[in-house]
Coordinates of C-alpha atoms in Angstrom, one line a residue:
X38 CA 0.0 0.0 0.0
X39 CA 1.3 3.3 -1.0
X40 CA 2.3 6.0 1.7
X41 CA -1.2 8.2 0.6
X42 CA -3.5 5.3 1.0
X43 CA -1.8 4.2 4.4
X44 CA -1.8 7.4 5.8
X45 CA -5.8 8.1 4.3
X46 CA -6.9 4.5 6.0
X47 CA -4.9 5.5 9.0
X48 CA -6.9 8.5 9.2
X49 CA -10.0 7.1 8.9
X50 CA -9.8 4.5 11.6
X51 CA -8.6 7.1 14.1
X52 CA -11.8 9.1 13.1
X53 CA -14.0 6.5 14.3
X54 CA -11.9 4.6 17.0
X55 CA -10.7 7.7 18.5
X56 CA -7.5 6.6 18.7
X57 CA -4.5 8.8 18.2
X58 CA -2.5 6.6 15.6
X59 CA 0.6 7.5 13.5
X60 CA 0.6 8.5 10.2
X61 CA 3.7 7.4 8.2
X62 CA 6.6 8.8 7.4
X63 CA 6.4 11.1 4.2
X64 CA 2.8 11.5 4.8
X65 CA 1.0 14.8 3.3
X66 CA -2.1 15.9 3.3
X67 CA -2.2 18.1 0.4
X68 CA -0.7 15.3 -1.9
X69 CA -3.7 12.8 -0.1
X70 CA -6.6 15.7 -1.1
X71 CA -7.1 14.5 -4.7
X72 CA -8.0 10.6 -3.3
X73 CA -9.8 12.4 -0.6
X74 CA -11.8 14.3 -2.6
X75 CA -12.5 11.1 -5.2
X76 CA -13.3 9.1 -2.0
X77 CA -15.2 11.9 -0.6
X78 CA -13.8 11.5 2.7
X79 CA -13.9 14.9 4.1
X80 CA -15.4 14.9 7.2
X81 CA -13.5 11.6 8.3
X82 CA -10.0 12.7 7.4
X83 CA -10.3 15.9 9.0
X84 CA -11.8 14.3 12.2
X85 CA -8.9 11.7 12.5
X86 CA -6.2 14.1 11.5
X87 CA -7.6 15.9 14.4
X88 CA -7.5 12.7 16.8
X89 CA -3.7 12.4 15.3
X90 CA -2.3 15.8 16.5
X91 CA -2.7 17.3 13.3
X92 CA -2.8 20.8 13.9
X93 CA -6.4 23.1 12.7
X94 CA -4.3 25.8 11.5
X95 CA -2.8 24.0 8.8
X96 CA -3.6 25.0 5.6
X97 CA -5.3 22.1 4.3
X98 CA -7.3 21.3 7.2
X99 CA -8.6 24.8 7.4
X100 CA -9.7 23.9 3.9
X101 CA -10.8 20.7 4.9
X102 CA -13.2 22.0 8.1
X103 CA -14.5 24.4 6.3
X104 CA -16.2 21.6 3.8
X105 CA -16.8 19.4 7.7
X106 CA -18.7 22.3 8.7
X107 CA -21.1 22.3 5.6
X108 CA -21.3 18.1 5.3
X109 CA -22.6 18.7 9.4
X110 CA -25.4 21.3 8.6
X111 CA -26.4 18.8 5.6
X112 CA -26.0 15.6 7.4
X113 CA -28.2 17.4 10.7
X114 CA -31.4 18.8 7.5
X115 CA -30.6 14.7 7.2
X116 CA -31.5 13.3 10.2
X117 CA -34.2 15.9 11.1
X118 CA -36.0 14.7 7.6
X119 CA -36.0 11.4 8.0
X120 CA -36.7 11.2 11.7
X121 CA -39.6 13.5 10.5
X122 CA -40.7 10.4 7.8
X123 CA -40.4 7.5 11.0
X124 CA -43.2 9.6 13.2
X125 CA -45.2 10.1 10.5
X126 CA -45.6 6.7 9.4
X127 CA -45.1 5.5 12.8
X128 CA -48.2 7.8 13.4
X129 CA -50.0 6.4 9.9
X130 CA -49.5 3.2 10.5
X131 CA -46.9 2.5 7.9
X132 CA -44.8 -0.3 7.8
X133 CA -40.9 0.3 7.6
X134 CA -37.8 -0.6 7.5
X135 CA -34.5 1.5 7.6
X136 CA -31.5 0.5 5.5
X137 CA -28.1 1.4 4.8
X138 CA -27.3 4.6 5.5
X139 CA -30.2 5.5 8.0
X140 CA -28.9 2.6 10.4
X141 CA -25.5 3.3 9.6
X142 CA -25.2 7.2 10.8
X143 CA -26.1 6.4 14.4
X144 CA -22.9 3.5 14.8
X145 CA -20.4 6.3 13.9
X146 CA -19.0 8.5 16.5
X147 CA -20.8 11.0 14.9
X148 CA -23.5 11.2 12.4
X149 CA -21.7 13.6 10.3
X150 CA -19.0 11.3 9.4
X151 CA -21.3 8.7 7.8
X152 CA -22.2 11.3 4.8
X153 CA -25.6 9.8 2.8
X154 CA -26.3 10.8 -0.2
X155 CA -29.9 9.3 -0.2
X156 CA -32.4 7.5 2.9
X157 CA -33.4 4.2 1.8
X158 CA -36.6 2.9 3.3
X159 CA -38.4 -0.6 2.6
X160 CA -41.9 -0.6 2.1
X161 CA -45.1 -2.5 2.0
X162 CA -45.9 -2.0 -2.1
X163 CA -50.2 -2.6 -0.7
X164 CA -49.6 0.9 1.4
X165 CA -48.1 2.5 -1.4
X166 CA -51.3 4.3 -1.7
X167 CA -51.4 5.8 1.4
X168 CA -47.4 7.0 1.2
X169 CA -47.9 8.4 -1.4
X170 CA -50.3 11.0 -0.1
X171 CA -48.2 11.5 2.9
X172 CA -44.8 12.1 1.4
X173 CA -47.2 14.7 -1.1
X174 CA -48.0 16.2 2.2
X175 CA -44.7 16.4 4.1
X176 CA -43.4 18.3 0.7
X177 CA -41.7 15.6 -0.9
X178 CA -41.8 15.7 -5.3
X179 CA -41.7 12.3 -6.9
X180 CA -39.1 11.9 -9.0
X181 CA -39.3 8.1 -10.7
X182 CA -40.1 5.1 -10.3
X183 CA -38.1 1.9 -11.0
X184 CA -38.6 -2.1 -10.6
X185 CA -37.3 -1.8 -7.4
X186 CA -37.7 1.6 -6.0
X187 CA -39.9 4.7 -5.6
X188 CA -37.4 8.2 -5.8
X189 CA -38.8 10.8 -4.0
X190 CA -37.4 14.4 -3.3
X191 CA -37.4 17.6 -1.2
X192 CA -34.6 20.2 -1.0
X193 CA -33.1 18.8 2.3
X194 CA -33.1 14.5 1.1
X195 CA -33.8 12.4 -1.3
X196 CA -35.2 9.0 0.2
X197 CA -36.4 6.1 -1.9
X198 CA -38.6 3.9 -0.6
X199 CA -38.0 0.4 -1.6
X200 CA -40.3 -2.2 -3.2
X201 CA -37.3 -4.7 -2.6
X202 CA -33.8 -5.1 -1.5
X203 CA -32.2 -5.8 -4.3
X204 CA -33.2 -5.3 -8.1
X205 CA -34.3 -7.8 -10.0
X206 CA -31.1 -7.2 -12.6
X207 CA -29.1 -8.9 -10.2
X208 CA -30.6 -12.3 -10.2
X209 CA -29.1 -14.7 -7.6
X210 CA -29.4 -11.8 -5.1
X211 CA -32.7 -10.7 -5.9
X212 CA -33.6 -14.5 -5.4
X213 CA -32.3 -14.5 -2.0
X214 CA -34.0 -11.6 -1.2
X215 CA -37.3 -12.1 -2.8
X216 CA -39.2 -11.3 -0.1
X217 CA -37.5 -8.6 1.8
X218 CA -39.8 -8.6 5.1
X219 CA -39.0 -12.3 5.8
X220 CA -36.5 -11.8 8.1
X221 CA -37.6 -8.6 9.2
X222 CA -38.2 -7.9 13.2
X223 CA -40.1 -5.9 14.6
X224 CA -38.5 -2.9 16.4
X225 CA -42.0 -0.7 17.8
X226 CA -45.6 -1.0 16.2
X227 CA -44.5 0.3 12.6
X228 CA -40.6 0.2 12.6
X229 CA -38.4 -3.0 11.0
X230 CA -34.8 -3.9 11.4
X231 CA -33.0 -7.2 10.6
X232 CA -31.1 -9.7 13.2
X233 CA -27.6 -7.8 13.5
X234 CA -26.6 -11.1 11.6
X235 CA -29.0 -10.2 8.8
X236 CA -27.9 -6.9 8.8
X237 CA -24.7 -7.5 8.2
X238 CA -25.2 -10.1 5.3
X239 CA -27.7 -7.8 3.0
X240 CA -24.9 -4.5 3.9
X241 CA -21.9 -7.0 2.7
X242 CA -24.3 -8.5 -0.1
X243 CA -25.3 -4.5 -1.4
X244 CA -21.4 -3.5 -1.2
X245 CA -20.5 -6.9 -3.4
X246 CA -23.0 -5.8 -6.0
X247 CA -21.6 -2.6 -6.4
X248 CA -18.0 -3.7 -6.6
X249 CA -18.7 -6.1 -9.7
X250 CA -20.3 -3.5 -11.5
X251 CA -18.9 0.0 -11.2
X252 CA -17.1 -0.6 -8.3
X253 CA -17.1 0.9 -4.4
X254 CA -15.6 3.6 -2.8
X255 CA -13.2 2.7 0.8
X256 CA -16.5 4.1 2.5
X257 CA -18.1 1.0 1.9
X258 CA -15.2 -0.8 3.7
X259 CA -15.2 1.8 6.4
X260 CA -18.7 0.6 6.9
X261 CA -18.1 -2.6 7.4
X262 CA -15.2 -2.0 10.1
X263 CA -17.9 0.4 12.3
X264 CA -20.5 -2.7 12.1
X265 CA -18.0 -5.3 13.2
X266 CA -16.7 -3.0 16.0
X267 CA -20.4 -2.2 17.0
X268 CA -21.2 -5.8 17.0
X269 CA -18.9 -8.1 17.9
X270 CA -21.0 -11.3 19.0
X271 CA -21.8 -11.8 15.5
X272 CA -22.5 -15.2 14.3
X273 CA -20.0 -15.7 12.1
X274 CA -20.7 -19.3 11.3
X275 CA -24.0 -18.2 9.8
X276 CA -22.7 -14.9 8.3
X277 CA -20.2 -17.5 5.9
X278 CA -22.9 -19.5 5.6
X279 CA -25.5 -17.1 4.0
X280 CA -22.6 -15.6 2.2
X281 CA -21.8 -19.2 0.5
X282 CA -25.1 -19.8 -0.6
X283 CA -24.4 -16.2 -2.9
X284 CA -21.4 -17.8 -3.7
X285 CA -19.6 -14.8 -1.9
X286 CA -17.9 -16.4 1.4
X287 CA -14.7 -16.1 -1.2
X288 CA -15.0 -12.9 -1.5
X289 CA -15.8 -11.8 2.0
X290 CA -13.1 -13.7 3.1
X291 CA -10.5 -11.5 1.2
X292 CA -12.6 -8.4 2.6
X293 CA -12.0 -9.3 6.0
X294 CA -8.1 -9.5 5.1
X295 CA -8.7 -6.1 3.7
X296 CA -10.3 -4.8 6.7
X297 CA -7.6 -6.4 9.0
X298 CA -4.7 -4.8 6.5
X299 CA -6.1 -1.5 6.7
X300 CA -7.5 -0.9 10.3
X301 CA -5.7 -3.1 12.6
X302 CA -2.1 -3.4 10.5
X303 CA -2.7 -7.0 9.2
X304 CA 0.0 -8.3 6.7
X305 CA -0.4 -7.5 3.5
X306 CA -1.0 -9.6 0.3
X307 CA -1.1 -9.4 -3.3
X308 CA -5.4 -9.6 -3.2
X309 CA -5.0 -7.5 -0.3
X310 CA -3.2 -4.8 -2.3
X311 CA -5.4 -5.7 -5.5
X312 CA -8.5 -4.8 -3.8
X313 CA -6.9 -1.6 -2.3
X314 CA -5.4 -0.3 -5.4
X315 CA -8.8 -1.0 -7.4
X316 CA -11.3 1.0 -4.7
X317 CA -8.4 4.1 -4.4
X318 CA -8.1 4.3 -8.1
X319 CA -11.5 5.2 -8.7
X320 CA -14.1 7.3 -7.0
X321 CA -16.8 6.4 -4.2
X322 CA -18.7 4.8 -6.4
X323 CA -16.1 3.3 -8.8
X324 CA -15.7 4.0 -12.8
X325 CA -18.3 4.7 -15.0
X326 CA -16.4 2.5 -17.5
X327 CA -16.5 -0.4 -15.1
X328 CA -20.2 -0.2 -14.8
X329 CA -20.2 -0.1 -18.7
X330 CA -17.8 -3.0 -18.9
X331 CA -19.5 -5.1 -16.2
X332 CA -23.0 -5.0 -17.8
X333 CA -21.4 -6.0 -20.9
X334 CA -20.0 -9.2 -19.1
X335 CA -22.8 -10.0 -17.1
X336 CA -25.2 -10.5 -20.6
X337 CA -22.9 -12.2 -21.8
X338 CA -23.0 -14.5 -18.7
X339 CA -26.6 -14.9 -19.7
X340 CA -26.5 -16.1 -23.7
X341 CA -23.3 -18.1 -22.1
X342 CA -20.1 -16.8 -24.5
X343 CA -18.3 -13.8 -24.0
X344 CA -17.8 -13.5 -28.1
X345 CA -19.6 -10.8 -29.8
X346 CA -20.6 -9.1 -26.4
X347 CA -20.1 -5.7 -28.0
X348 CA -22.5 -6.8 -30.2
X349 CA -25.3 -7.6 -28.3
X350 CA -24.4 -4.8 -26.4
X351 CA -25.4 -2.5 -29.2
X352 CA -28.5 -4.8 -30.1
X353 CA -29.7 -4.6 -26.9
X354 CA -29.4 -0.6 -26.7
X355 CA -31.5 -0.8 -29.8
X356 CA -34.1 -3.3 -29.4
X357 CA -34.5 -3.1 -24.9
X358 CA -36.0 -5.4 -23.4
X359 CA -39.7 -5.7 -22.4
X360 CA -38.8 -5.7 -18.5
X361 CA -36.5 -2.6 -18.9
X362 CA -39.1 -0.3 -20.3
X363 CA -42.4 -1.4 -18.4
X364 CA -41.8 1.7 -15.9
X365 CA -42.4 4.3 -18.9
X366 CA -44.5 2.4 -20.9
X367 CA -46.9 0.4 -18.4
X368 CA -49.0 -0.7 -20.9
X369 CA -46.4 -3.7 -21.7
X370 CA -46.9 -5.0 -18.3
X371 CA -50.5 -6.5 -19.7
X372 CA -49.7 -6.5 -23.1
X373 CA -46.3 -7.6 -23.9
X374 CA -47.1 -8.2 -27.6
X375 CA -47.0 -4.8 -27.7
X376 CA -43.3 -4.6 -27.4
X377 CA -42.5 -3.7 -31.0
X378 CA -45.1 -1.0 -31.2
X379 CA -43.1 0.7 -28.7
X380 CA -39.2 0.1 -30.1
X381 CA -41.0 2.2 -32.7
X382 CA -41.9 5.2 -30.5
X383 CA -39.2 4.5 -28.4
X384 CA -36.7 5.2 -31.5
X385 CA -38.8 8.9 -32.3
X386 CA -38.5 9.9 -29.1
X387 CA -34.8 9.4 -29.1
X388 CA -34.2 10.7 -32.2
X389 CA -36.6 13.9 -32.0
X390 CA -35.6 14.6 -28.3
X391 CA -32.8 12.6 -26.8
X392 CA -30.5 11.8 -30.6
X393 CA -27.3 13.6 -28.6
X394 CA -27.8 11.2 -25.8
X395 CA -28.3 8.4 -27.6
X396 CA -25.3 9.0 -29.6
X397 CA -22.8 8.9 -26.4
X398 CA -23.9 5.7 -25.1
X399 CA -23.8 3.6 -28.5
X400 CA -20.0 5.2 -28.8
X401 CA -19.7 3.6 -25.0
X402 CA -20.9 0.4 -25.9
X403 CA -19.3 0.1 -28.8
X404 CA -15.5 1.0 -26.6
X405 CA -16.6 -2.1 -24.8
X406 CA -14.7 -4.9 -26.6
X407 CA -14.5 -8.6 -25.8
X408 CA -11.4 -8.2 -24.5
X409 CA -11.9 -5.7 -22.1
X410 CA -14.8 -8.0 -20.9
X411 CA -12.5 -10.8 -20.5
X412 CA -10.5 -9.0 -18.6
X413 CA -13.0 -7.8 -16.2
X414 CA -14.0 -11.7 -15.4
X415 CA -10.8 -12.4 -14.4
X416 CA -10.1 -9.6 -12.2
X417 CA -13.5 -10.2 -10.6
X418 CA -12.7 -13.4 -10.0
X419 CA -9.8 -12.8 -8.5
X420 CA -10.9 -11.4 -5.7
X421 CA -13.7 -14.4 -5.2
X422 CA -16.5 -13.4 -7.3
X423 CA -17.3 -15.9 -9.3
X424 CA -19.3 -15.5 -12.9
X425 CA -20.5 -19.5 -13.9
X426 CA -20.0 -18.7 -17.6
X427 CA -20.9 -22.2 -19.5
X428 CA -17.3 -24.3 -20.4
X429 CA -17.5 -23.3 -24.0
X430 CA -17.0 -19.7 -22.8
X431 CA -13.6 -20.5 -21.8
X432 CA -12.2 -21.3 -25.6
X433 CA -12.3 -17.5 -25.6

């Protein structure tokens, strides 16, 4: 691991620990800002470079609390709003359950250094009805609706309230997750949560998905730490258990290696510094030309063969399928037949109001070549997540 990314990960385990650790030799904060900012990591390097001794009056951590000072005002509009949403529907009668990042702010030191970009809520799809009307009411503008998801909006948080856990485009997870309240517990009359056990298998399971497509930011291993140091009675035997049938235990494995590297000065190994290098060398979220990359791979995991993915890719721009465009055209949800009828007004819209668009992603589909696909299985592999492409595949 390179000095910047030791001395970042240093940083952010003394922000939630506490702990005054050292930062190595040849450290510097200004040469760390552009992976900070990438990472958006803010508000936990400044509060661990605090813990370390690192003086307020520098120049970079004057610019650096200024931006803290701004991520706290947001993060307490935040928590205001969305305890706001758990009276009222605790009020209404409405059935929810709090995931991700509205469990996650209250196991930090402070709330501040979890940022959020969005509250995610599961809901009971038969009270969408009423929710509606109340989220009308508290101000709240909806904004779309997907297969999974309703987005909803007001100037201080956007919170989508979720029809599922996990999106149907991500099959074996989606499976596993089919129904989302099964292993839900009540907390009061109308409040959720899962089994800390539970919790911690869907938060590992969202983080996986978003490392095989675009990628994850070294939030999303941060997490991770504060939930293992906030419960530490964990059952791990089940935790690998649930994990395997997901076919991830491999890949959670080499995440707990990760963890130990970075927060608790575990030896280091090449999957170790693999992993490392591929979250710091993007941004929170990843690449964009991972994600593109990454769909590629995983249709071509569905027809079997990795050949001609490009291809398809560009076939399947042109002629979607029925379950991707049900949201804006509902009428396919009854009558599917009707699927070429809307290709055709699909393709005028585009080309009367959305030809720039259109234009920029068949140039990225068509920069997605087999190789680069091939590649992308292997390094995903790597790391222990497996892609069951059929034998004939392999020839490639």
């Amino acid at each position: 691991m390179n000095t910047i990314y030791r001395g970042v990960t240093i940083l952010l385990a003394s922000a939630v620990t506490g702990e005054k650790r050292q930062v190595p030799e040849g450290f510097s904060l200004e040469e760390a800002l552009t992976v900070i900012k990438k990472q958006h990591l803010t508000p936990l390097v400044f509060q661990g470079a605090v813990n370390c001794g690192i003086s307020t009056k520098d120049p970079v951590m004057q610019k650096l609390m200024q931006q803290y000072i701004k991520i706290m005002l947001h993060s307490e509009k935040q928590m205001r709003a969305i305890q706001q949403l758990f009276d009222v529907f605790e009020e209404n009668g409405i059935d929810h359950l709090p995931l991700k990042g509205c469990r996650m702010k209250a196991l930090y030191p402070k709330p501040e250094l979890r940022t959020m970009g969005d509250a995610d809520i599961l809901i009971r799809t038969e009270q969408y009805d009423r929710l509606e009307k109340l989220m009308t009411s508290l101000g709240y503008t909806m904004i779309n609706e997907s297969e999974y998801e309703y987005k909803w909006m007001r100037d201080d948080l956007m919170v989508e309230l979720h029809k599922c856990l996990m999106a149907p485009a991500n099959k074996e997870f989606f499976a596993y997750y089919s129904d989302g309240w099964a292993r839900a517990i009540k907390r009061t009359d109308f409040q959720y949560e899962f089994s800390p056990e539970d919790t911690f298998v869907y938060q590992f399971v969202h983080m996986a998905k978003h490392y095989r497509r675009f990628g994850i930011g070294s939030r999303h291993i941060l997490d991770l730490y504060v939930y293992l140091r906030a419960n530490q009675d964990l059952d791990e035997p089940y935790i690998e258990a649930e994990l395997d049938k997901l076919h991830l235990r491999a890949f959670y494995l080499n995440i707990r290696r990760v963890l130990n590297v970075w927060f608790e000065d575990g030896a280091t190994d090449a999957i170790t510094e693999y992993i490392t290098e591929y979250i710091f060398s993007g941004g929170s979220w990843g690449t964009f030309e991972n994600g593109l990359v990454s769909d590629a791979l995983f249709r071509s995991r569905e027809k079997g063969e990795i050949r001609n993915s490009r291809r398809a890719s560009l076939i399947d721009l042109v002629f979607p399928a029925s379950r991707s465009l049900e949201i804006k055209y509902p009428v396919l949800k009854k009558h599917a037949w009707l699927l070429p009828v809307i290709w055709v007004i699909r393709w005028f819209d585009v080309l009367l109001f959305r030809r720039r668009n259109i234009r920029k992603r068949m140039s990225d589909a068509a920069s997605v070549t087999d190789e680069k696909i091939m590649a992308r299985k292997t390094a995903l592999e790597y790391v222990g997540l497996r892609l069951d492409l059929d034998a004939a595949e392999e020839e490639t």
